[in-house]
Amino acid sequence: MTQKTDRIRAQRGNTRLLLSAIHMAGELSRAQAAEVTGLKIMTVGRIAEDLIGRGILQEREKEGGSHVGRPPKLLSLKEDGLLCAGMALDRDMLQLGLVDPRGRIHAYTSVPLPEGSIDPDQVTPWMADHLARFLEEHRDLNPRGTVGIVVPGILDIQQGEMVFAANLHWDHVPLLPVLRERMPAYDFVFENDVKAAALAEYQFGGLQDCRNLVVLSVGSGIGAASIVDGALYRGKSNMAGEIGHITINPAGKVCVCGKVGCLQTYLSPGTLLTEARTVHPEITMPEMFALFQKGDPFITALIHQAVEYISIAVNLLANTYAPEVVLLRGELLRRGPVIKRLVADTYREKLNWYMTDAFSLRFEQLGVSAPLTGGGILALERELDRLCGSYGKQ
């Protein structure tokens, strides 16, 4: 009995290893898969044939290129059989979509948050209703039974609780229990929005050759996330990356978290608009950037101050993690492309001399959909674990 149990465990482990390698690479030949995983080519072949038969993998001949003899076949995850739903919440919008193993979003929809209230007792059942309706509307696409739920703030990912989300003014909100009660047939994975975005950018944003990455997100909240040696770093209680609430000016503004001089009070679009309206009442974000282009002295100083604080944050993260890449993303950069250009031109001025050429500064590729894509990736990972765990139970 023990030998059989050990054999099943080894088979599950080898299967998960192979699936992870193929998921990260997108597609691999059997020989490449054996090299990447360290498994014997016969073991790879046996597992691959089983997974093809179960509708998890597919195999096709490589197109193009020059080959002697028959072109190699490439293994990849079967996309239409592994669609996973994701749901991503931010300060203004709820996004829902089905994500395939290549990070492509299918059947996407977005809904603005209810007007007049962000009371969690109202918003969480509203989220559950929209998710249930979305899954029902797209059941013909056969989404898997795990949904990735992505929200801002500090989370208890085991209990499914939003411990603290500053930009929503929520604390200790039990979101996953609401979803589980509404949809008991589904499983859920829970993740912070910046961590989910980092995972998505890492896998599908042209960074596959990078093993150490830090993401700085500048939106309604300010956060960071890090990929260390190819894996998402969470820290204790999943709190790694809460850079928005680091005090950078003890004599600064009061933050929604209750502390004074947090980085978030200088960088979010909302705080910039609030500051701009002390001189230009009722100004909008597009109008603010238009005034910057015209050389308005107050707006120019305000934008340059934001750029300076972003550069300080980049320096802080570079010194803390020594990454290969620091990637910038978020609403502020999307709404004000001039900020991206100014940061790219000036961030080295805030770096220590020994960090000047130690990393590459890059910008997001996936845009606003990155957290949703990350939620789908995490749901897929749970599904792959479940599929591997089914060995020996047939």
PDB file of N, CA, C and O in Angstrom, residues 41-83:
ATOM      1  N   ILE A  41      12.565  11.630 -20.681  1.00  0.00           N
ATOM      2  CA  ILE A  41      11.716  11.853 -21.852  1.00  0.00           C
ATOM      3  C   ILE A  41      10.560  10.859 -21.880  1.00  0.00           C
ATOM      4  O   ILE A  41       9.436  11.206 -22.280  1.00  0.00           O
ATOM      5  N   MET A  42      10.784   9.634 -21.418  1.00  0.00           N
ATOM      6  CA  MET A  42       9.701   8.652 -21.388  1.00  0.00           C
ATOM      7  C   MET A  42       8.636   9.033 -20.371  1.00  0.00           C
ATOM      8  O   MET A  42       7.439   8.841 -20.607  1.00  0.00           O
ATOM      9  N   THR A  43       9.074   9.611 -19.250  1.00  0.00           N
ATOM     10  CA  THR A  43       8.113  10.064 -18.235  1.00  0.00           C
ATOM     11  C   THR A  43       7.278  11.210 -18.770  1.00  0.00           C
ATOM     12  O   THR A  43       6.055  11.246 -18.602  1.00  0.00           O
ATOM     13  N   VAL A  44       7.947  12.158 -19.437  1.00  0.00           N
ATOM     14  CA  VAL A  44       7.221  13.272 -20.050  1.00  0.00           C
ATOM     15  C   VAL A  44       6.202  12.750 -21.052  1.00  0.00           C
ATOM     16  O   VAL A  44       5.045  13.191 -21.073  1.00  0.00           O
ATOM     17  N   GLY A  45       6.617  11.805 -21.881  1.00  0.00           N
ATOM     18  CA  GLY A  45       5.716  11.252 -22.886  1.00  0.00           C
ATOM     19  C   GLY A  45       4.512  10.567 -22.279  1.00  0.00           C
ATOM     20  O   GLY A  45       3.379  10.739 -22.752  1.00  0.00           O
ATOM     21  N   ARG A  46       4.738   9.778 -21.227  1.00  0.00           N
ATOM     22  CA  ARG A  46       3.640   9.062 -20.581  1.00  0.00           C
ATOM     23  C   ARG A  46       2.624  10.034 -19.972  1.00  0.00           C
ATOM     24  O   ARG A  46       1.411   9.897 -20.140  1.00  0.00           O
ATOM     25  N   ILE A  47       3.150  11.062 -19.268  1.00  0.00           N
ATOM     26  CA  ILE A  47       2.258  12.051 -18.649  1.00  0.00           C
ATOM     27  C   ILE A  47       1.530  12.852 -19.717  1.00  0.00           C
ATOM     28  O   ILE A  47       0.321  13.114 -19.612  1.00  0.00           O
ATOM     29  N   ALA A  48       2.263  13.240 -20.766  1.00  0.00           N
ATOM     30  CA  ALA A  48       1.658  14.036 -21.835  1.00  0.00           C
ATOM     31  C   ALA A  48       0.515  13.282 -22.496  1.00  0.00           C
ATOM     32  O   ALA A  48      -0.556  13.852 -22.750  1.00  0.00           O
ATOM     33  N   GLU A  49       0.721  12.013 -22.794  1.00  0.00           N
ATOM     34  CA  GLU A  49      -0.331  11.232 -23.451  1.00  0.00           C
ATOM     35  C   GLU A  49      -1.570  11.154 -22.560  1.00  0.00           C
ATOM     36  O   GLU A  49      -2.713  11.262 -23.039  1.00  0.00           O
ATOM     37  N   ASP A  50      -1.357  10.970 -21.271  1.00  0.00           N
ATOM     38  CA  ASP A  50      -2.492  10.909 -20.350  1.00  0.00           C
ATOM     39  C   ASP A  50      -3.250  12.238 -20.322  1.00  0.00           C
ATOM     40  O   ASP A  50      -4.486  12.266 -20.383  1.00  0.00           O
ATOM     41  N   LEU A  51      -2.503  13.356 -20.258  1.00  0.00           N
ATOM     42  CA  LEU A  51      -3.133  14.668 -20.165  1.00  0.00           C
ATOM     43  C   LEU A  51      -3.810  15.069 -21.470  1.00  0.00           C
ATOM     44  O   LEU A  51      -4.825  15.772 -21.464  1.00  0.00           O
ATOM     45  N   ILE A  52      -3.273  14.635 -22.595  1.00  0.00           N
ATOM     46  CA  ILE A  52      -3.934  14.866 -23.876  1.00  0.00           C
ATOM     47  C   ILE A  52      -5.261  14.117 -23.897  1.00  0.00           C
ATOM     48  O   ILE A  52      -6.295  14.646 -24.320  1.00  0.00           O
ATOM     49  N   GLY A  53      -5.238  12.869 -23.429  1.00  0.00           N
ATOM     50  CA  GLY A  53      -6.454  12.070 -23.382  1.00  0.00           C
ATOM     51  C   GLY A  53      -7.506  12.650 -22.448  1.00  0.00           C
ATOM     52  O   GLY A  53      -8.711  12.488 -22.689  1.00  0.00           O
ATOM     53  N   ARG A  54      -7.068  13.368 -21.413  1.00  0.00           N
ATOM     54  CA  ARG A  54      -8.009  13.959 -20.457  1.00  0.00           C
ATOM     55  C   ARG A  54      -8.444  15.368 -20.867  1.00  0.00           C
ATOM     56  O   ARG A  54      -9.187  16.022 -20.140  1.00  0.00           O
ATOM     57  N   GLY A  55      -7.958  15.832 -22.020  1.00  0.00           N
ATOM     58  CA  GLY A  55      -8.378  17.141 -22.500  1.00  0.00           C
ATOM     59  C   GLY A  55      -7.712  18.307 -21.814  1.00  0.00           C
ATOM     60  O   GLY A  55      -8.224  19.433 -21.856  1.00  0.00           O
ATOM     61  N   ILE A  56      -6.533  18.081 -21.206  1.00  0.00           N
ATOM     62  CA  ILE A  56      -5.822  19.142 -20.495  1.00  0.00           C
ATOM     63  C   ILE A  56      -4.706  19.715 -21.356  1.00  0.00           C
ATOM     64  O   ILE A  56      -4.470  20.927 -21.366  1.00  0.00           O
ATOM     65  N   LEU A  57      -4.005  18.859 -22.087  1.00  0.00           N
ATOM     66  CA  LEU A  57      -2.956  19.301 -22.998  1.00  0.00           C
ATOM     67  C   LEU A  57      -3.385  19.077 -24.440  1.00  0.00           C
ATOM     68  O   LEU A  57      -4.248  18.258 -24.731  1.00  0.00           O
ATOM     69  N   GLN A  58      -2.751  19.825 -25.342  1.00  0.00           N
ATOM     70  CA  GLN A  58      -2.886  19.595 -26.768  1.00  0.00           C
ATOM     71  C   GLN A  58      -1.483  19.603 -27.381  1.00  0.00           C
ATOM     72  O   GLN A  58      -0.552  20.156 -26.801  1.00  0.00           O
ATOM     73  N   GLU A  59      -1.340  19.002 -28.531  1.00  0.00           N
ATOM     74  CA  GLU A  59      -0.037  18.915 -29.184  1.00  0.00           C
ATOM     75  C   GLU A  59      -0.196  19.222 -30.663  1.00  0.00           C
ATOM     76  O   GLU A  59      -1.110  18.714 -31.311  1.00  0.00           O
ATOM     77  N   ARG A  60       0.664  20.091 -31.186  1.00  0.00           N
ATOM     78  CA  ARG A  60       0.601  20.464 -32.595  1.00  0.00           C
ATOM     79  C   ARG A  60       2.016  20.533 -33.157  1.00  0.00           C
ATOM     80  O   ARG A  60       2.987  20.705 -32.412  1.00  0.00           O
ATOM     81  N   GLU A  61       2.113  20.435 -34.477  1.00  0.00           N
ATOM     82  CA  GLU A  61       3.410  20.551 -35.113  1.00  0.00           C
ATOM     83  C   GLU A  61       3.846  22.009 -35.142  1.00  0.00           C
ATOM     84  O   GLU A  61       3.042  22.915 -35.369  1.00  0.00           O
ATOM     85  N   LYS A  62       5.122  22.249 -34.900  1.00  0.00           N
ATOM     86  CA  LYS A  62       5.667  23.602 -34.921  1.00  0.00           C
ATOM     87  C   LYS A  62       5.612  24.154 -36.331  1.00  0.00           C
ATOM     88  O   LYS A  62       5.999  23.496 -37.290  1.00  0.00           O
ATOM     89  N   GLU A  63       5.125  25.396 -36.433  1.00  0.00           N
ATOM     90  CA  GLU A  63       4.987  26.034 -37.739  1.00  0.00           C
ATOM     91  C   GLU A  63       6.222  26.859 -38.064  1.00  0.00           C
ATOM     92  O   GLU A  63       6.835  27.447 -37.173  1.00  0.00           O
ATOM     93  N   GLY A  64       6.575  26.947 -39.353  1.00  0.00           N
ATOM     94  CA  GLY A  64       7.688  27.786 -39.789  1.00  0.00           C
ATOM     95  C   GLY A  64       9.030  27.216 -39.373  1.00  0.00           C
ATOM     96  O   GLY A  64       9.155  26.135 -38.785  1.00  0.00           O
ATOM     97  N   GLY A  65      10.101  27.969 -39.656  1.00  0.00           N
ATOM     98  CA  GLY A  65      11.448  27.551 -39.301  1.00  0.00           C
ATOM     99  C   GLY A  65      11.968  26.483 -40.255  1.00  0.00           C
ATOM    100  O   GLY A  65      11.254  25.952 -41.110  1.00  0.00           O
ATOM    101  N   SER A  66      13.223  26.177 -40.090  1.00  0.00           N
ATOM    102  CA  SER A  66      13.843  25.151 -40.940  1.00  0.00           C
ATOM    103  C   SER A  66      14.103  23.913 -40.103  1.00  0.00           C
ATOM    104  O   SER A  66      14.693  23.981 -39.029  1.00  0.00           O
ATOM    105  N   HIS A  67      13.636  22.789 -40.558  1.00  0.00           N
ATOM    106  CA  HIS A  67      13.782  21.543 -39.827  1.00  0.00           C
ATOM    107  C   HIS A  67      14.305  20.459 -40.751  1.00  0.00           C
ATOM    108  O   HIS A  67      13.956  20.405 -41.931  1.00  0.00           O
ATOM    109  N   VAL A  68      15.136  19.619 -40.212  1.00  0.00           N
ATOM    110  CA  VAL A  68      15.570  18.434 -40.928  1.00  0.00           C
ATOM    111  C   VAL A  68      14.628  17.315 -40.533  1.00  0.00           C
ATOM    112  O   VAL A  68      14.541  16.946 -39.367  1.00  0.00           O
ATOM    113  N   GLY A  69      13.912  16.778 -41.504  1.00  0.00           N
ATOM    114  CA  GLY A  69      12.936  15.757 -41.180  1.00  0.00           C
ATOM    115  C   GLY A  69      11.641  16.360 -40.677  1.00  0.00           C
ATOM    116  O   GLY A  69      11.321  17.518 -40.928  1.00  0.00           O
ATOM    117  N   ARG A  70      10.912  15.602 -39.941  1.00  0.00           N
ATOM    118  CA  ARG A  70       9.593  16.007 -39.454  1.00  0.00           C
ATOM    119  C   ARG A  70       9.739  17.093 -38.380  1.00  0.00           C
ATOM    120  O   ARG A  70      10.564  16.960 -37.476  1.00  0.00           O
ATOM    121  N   PRO A  71       8.950  18.189 -38.468  1.00  0.00           N
ATOM    122  CA  PRO A  71       9.066  19.246 -37.451  1.00  0.00           C
ATOM    123  C   PRO A  71       8.626  18.747 -36.083  1.00  0.00           C
ATOM    124  O   PRO A  71       7.770  17.860 -35.975  1.00  0.00           O
ATOM    125  N   PRO A  72       9.215  19.287 -35.013  1.00  0.00           N
ATOM    126  CA  PRO A  72       8.844  18.839 -33.668  1.00  0.00           C
ATOM    127  C   PRO A  72       7.426  19.237 -33.313  1.00  0.00           C
ATOM    128  O   PRO A  72       6.892  20.218 -33.826  1.00  0.00           O
ATOM    129  N   LYS A  73       6.809  18.459 -32.445  1.00  0.00           N
ATOM    130  CA  LYS A  73       5.477  18.788 -31.940  1.00  0.00           C
ATOM    131  C   LYS A  73       5.614  19.554 -30.631  1.00  0.00           C
ATOM    132  O   LYS A  73       6.536  19.303 -29.850  1.00  0.00           O
ATOM    133  N   LEU A  74       4.689  20.467 -30.423  1.00  0.00           N
ATOM    134  CA  LEU A  74       4.730  21.318 -29.234  1.00  0.00           C
ATOM    135  C   LEU A  74       3.528  21.052 -28.342  1.00  0.00           C
ATOM    136  O   LEU A  74       2.381  21.002 -28.816  1.00  0.00           O
ATOM    137  N   LEU A  75       3.800  20.899 -27.060  1.00  0.00           N
ATOM    138  CA  LEU A  75       2.747  20.714 -26.057  1.00  0.00           C
ATOM    139  C   LEU A  75       2.317  22.068 -25.509  1.00  0.00           C
ATOM    140  O   LEU A  75       3.146  22.933 -25.240  1.00  0.00           O
ATOM    141  N   SER A  76       1.025  22.249 -25.329  1.00  0.00           N
ATOM    142  CA  SER A  76       0.501  23.455 -24.677  1.00  0.00           C
ATOM    143  C   SER A  76      -0.774  23.093 -23.943  1.00  0.00           C
ATOM    144  O   SER A  76      -1.395  22.046 -24.208  1.00  0.00           O
ATOM    145  N   LEU A  77      -1.187  23.950 -23.014  1.00  0.00           N
ATOM    146  CA  LEU A  77      -2.442  23.732 -22.317  1.00  0.00           C
ATOM    147  C   LEU A  77      -3.603  23.919 -23.289  1.00  0.00           C
ATOM    148  O   LEU A  77      -3.581  24.814 -24.135  1.00  0.00           O
ATOM    149  N   LYS A  78      -4.604  23.083 -23.160  1.00  0.00           N
ATOM    150  CA  LYS A  78      -5.767  23.153 -24.059  1.00  0.00           C
ATOM    151  C   LYS A  78      -6.639  24.336 -23.639  1.00  0.00           C
ATOM    152  O   LYS A  78      -7.315  24.297 -22.613  1.00  0.00           O
ATOM    153  N   GLU A  79      -6.578  25.387 -24.427  1.00  0.00           N
ATOM    154  CA  GLU A  79      -7.136  26.668 -24.002  1.00  0.00           C
ATOM    155  C   GLU A  79      -8.635  26.632 -23.773  1.00  0.00           C
ATOM    156  O   GLU A  79      -9.135  27.121 -22.765  1.00  0.00           O
ATOM    157  N   ASP A  80      -9.385  26.042 -24.704  1.00  0.00           N
ATOM    158  CA  ASP A  80     -10.838  26.093 -24.568  1.00  0.00           C
ATOM    159  C   ASP A  80     -11.353  25.176 -23.471  1.00  0.00           C
ATOM    160  O   ASP A  80     -12.513  25.282 -23.070  1.00  0.00           O
ATOM    161  N   GLY A  81     -10.507  24.317 -22.957  1.00  0.00           N
ATOM    162  CA  GLY A  81     -10.917  23.453 -21.858  1.00  0.00           C
ATOM    163  C   GLY A  81     -10.477  23.948 -20.503  1.00  0.00           C
ATOM    164  O   GLY A  81     -10.793  23.322 -19.482  1.00  0.00           O
ATOM    165  N   LEU A  82      -9.727  25.057 -20.474  1.00  0.00           N
ATOM    166  CA  LEU A  82      -9.180  25.546 -19.204  1.00  0.00           C
ATOM    167  C   LEU A  82      -9.462  27.036 -19.001  1.00  0.00           C
ATOM    168  O   LEU A  82      -8.638  27.766 -18.455  1.00  0.00           O
ATOM    169  N   LEU A  83     -10.624  27.489 -19.430  1.00  0.00           N
ATOM    170  CA  LEU A  83     -11.015  28.875 -19.173  1.00  0.00           C
ATOM    171  C   LEU A  83     -11.387  29.031 -17.698  1.00  0.00           C
ATOM    172  O   LEU A  83     -12.173  28.252 -17.164  1.00  0.00           O
TER     173      LEU A  83
END
